[in-house]
PDB file of C-alpha atoms in Angstrom:
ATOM      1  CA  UNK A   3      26.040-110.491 180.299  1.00  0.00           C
ATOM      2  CA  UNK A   4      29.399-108.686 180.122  1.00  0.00           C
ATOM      3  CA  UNK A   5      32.041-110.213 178.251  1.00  0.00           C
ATOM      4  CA  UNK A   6      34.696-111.711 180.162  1.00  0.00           C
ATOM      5  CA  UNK A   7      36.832-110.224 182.735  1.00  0.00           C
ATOM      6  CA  UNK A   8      40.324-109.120 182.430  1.00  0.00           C
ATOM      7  CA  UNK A   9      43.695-111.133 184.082  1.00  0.00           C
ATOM      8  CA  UNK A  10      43.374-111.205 187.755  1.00  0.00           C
ATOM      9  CA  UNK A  11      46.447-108.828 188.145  1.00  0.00           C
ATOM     10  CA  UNK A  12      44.643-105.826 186.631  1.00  0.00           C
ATOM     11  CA  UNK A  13      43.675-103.383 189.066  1.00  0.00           C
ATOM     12  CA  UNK A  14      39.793-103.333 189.574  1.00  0.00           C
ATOM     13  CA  UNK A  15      39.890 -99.479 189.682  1.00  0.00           C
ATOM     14  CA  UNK A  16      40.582 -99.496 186.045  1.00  0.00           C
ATOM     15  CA  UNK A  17      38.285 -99.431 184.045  1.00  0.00           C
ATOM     16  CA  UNK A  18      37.743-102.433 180.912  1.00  0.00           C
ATOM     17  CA  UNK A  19      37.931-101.172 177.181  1.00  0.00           C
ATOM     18  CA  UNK A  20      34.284-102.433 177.599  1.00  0.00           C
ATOM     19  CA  UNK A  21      33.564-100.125 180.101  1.00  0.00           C
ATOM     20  CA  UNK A  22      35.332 -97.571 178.436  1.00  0.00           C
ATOM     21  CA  UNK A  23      33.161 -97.727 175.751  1.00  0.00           C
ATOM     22  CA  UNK A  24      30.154 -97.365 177.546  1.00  0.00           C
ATOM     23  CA  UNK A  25      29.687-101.155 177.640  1.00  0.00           C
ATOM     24  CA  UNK A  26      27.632-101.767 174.381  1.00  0.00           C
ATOM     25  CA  UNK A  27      25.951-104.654 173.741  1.00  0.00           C
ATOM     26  CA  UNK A  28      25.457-104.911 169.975  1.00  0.00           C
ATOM     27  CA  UNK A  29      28.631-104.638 167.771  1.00  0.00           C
ATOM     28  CA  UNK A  30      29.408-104.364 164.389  1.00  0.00           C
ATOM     29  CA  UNK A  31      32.646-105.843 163.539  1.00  0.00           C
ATOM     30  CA  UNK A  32      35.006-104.506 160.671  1.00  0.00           C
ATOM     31  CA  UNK A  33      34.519-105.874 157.545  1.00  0.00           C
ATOM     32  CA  UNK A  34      37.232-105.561 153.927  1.00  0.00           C
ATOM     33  CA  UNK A  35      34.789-102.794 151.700  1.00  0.00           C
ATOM     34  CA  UNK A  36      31.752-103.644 153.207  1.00  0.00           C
ATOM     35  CA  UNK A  37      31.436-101.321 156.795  1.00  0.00           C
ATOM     36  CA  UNK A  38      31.357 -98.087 154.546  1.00  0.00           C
ATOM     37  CA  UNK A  39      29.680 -94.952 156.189  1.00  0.00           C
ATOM     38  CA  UNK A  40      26.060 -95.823 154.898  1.00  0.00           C
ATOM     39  CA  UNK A  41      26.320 -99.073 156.319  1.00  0.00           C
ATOM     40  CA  UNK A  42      27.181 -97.796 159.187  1.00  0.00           C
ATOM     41  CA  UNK A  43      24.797 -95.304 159.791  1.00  0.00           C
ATOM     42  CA  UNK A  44      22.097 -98.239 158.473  1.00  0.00           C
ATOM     43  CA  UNK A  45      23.410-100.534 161.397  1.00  0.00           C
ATOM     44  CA  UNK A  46      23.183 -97.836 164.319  1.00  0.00           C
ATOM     45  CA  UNK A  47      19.704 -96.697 163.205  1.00  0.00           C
ATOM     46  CA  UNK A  48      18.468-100.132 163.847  1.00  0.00           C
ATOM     47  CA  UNK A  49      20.023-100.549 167.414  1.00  0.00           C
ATOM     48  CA  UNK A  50      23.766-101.110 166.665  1.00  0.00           C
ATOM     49  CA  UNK A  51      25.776 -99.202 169.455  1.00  0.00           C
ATOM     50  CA  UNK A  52      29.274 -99.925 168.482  1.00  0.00           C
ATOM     51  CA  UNK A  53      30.539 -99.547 164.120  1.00  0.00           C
ATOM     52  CA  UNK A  54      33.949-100.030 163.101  1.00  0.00           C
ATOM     53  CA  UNK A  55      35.169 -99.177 160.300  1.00  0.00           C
ATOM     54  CA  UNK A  56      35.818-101.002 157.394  1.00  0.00           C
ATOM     55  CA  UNK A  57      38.730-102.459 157.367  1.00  0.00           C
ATOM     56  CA  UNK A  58      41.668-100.904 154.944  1.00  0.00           C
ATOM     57  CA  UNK A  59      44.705-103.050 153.345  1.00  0.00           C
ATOM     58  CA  UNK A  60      47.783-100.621 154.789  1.00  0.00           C
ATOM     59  CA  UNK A  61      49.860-101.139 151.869  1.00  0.00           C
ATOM     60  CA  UNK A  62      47.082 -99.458 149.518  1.00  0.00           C
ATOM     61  CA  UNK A  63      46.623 -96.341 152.217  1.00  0.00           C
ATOM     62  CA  UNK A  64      50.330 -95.343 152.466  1.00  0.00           C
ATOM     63  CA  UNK A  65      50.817 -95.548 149.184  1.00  0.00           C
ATOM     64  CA  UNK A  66      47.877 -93.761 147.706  1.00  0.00           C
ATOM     65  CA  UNK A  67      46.018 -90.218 148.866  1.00  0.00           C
ATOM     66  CA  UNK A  68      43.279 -90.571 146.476  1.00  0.00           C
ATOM     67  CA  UNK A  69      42.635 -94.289 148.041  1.00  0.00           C
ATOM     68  CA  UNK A  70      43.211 -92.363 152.050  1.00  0.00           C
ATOM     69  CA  UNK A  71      40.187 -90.329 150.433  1.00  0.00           C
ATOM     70  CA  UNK A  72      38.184 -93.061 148.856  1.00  0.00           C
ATOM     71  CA  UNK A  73      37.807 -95.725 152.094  1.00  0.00           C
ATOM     72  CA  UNK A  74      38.496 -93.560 155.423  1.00  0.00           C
ATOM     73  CA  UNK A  75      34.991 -92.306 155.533  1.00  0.00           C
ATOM     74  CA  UNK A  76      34.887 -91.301 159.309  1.00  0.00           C
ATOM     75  CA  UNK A  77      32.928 -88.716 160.291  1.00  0.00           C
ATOM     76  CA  UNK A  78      31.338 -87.203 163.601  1.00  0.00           C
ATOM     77  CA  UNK A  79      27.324 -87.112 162.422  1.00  0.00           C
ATOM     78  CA  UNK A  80      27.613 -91.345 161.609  1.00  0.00           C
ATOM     79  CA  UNK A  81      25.030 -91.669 164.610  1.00  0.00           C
ATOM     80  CA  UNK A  82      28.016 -92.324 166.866  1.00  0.00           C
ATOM     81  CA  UNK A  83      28.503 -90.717 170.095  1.00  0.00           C
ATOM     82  CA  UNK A  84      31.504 -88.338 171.077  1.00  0.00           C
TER      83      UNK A  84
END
């Protein structure tokens, strides 16, 4: 099953985020320090078809290159498409 449809005023010619994102069925939500790249790529080899990524405290990331460098670990060969 899809999950459920958007308000009634959106136009049906337009597609859902869902959609958008080629309607996957198995999701990995974002998780604080634990969705790094090699859990990731762990999660889509075994049938995962949507990874966030982890999720980063703002404060630390603005203030802090060497932390940018440390926890934004996005890159195009993590088994994702596009």
């Amino acid at each position: 099953d899809s999950p459920s449809s958007t308000s009634s005023s959106t136009s049906s010619s337009i597609p859902s985020y869902w959609e958008q994102l080629g309607k996957p069925q198995t999701i990995m939500a974002p998780m604080v320090a634990q969705s790094d790249l090699a859990f990731r790529t762990l999660c889509r080899r075994y049938g995962t078809e949507l990874c966030y990524t982890q999720m980063i405290h703002s404060s630390n990331f603005c203030k802090s290159v060497t932390f940018q460098n440390n926890h934004l670990d996005v890159y195009r060969d993590d088994g994702s498409e596009g």
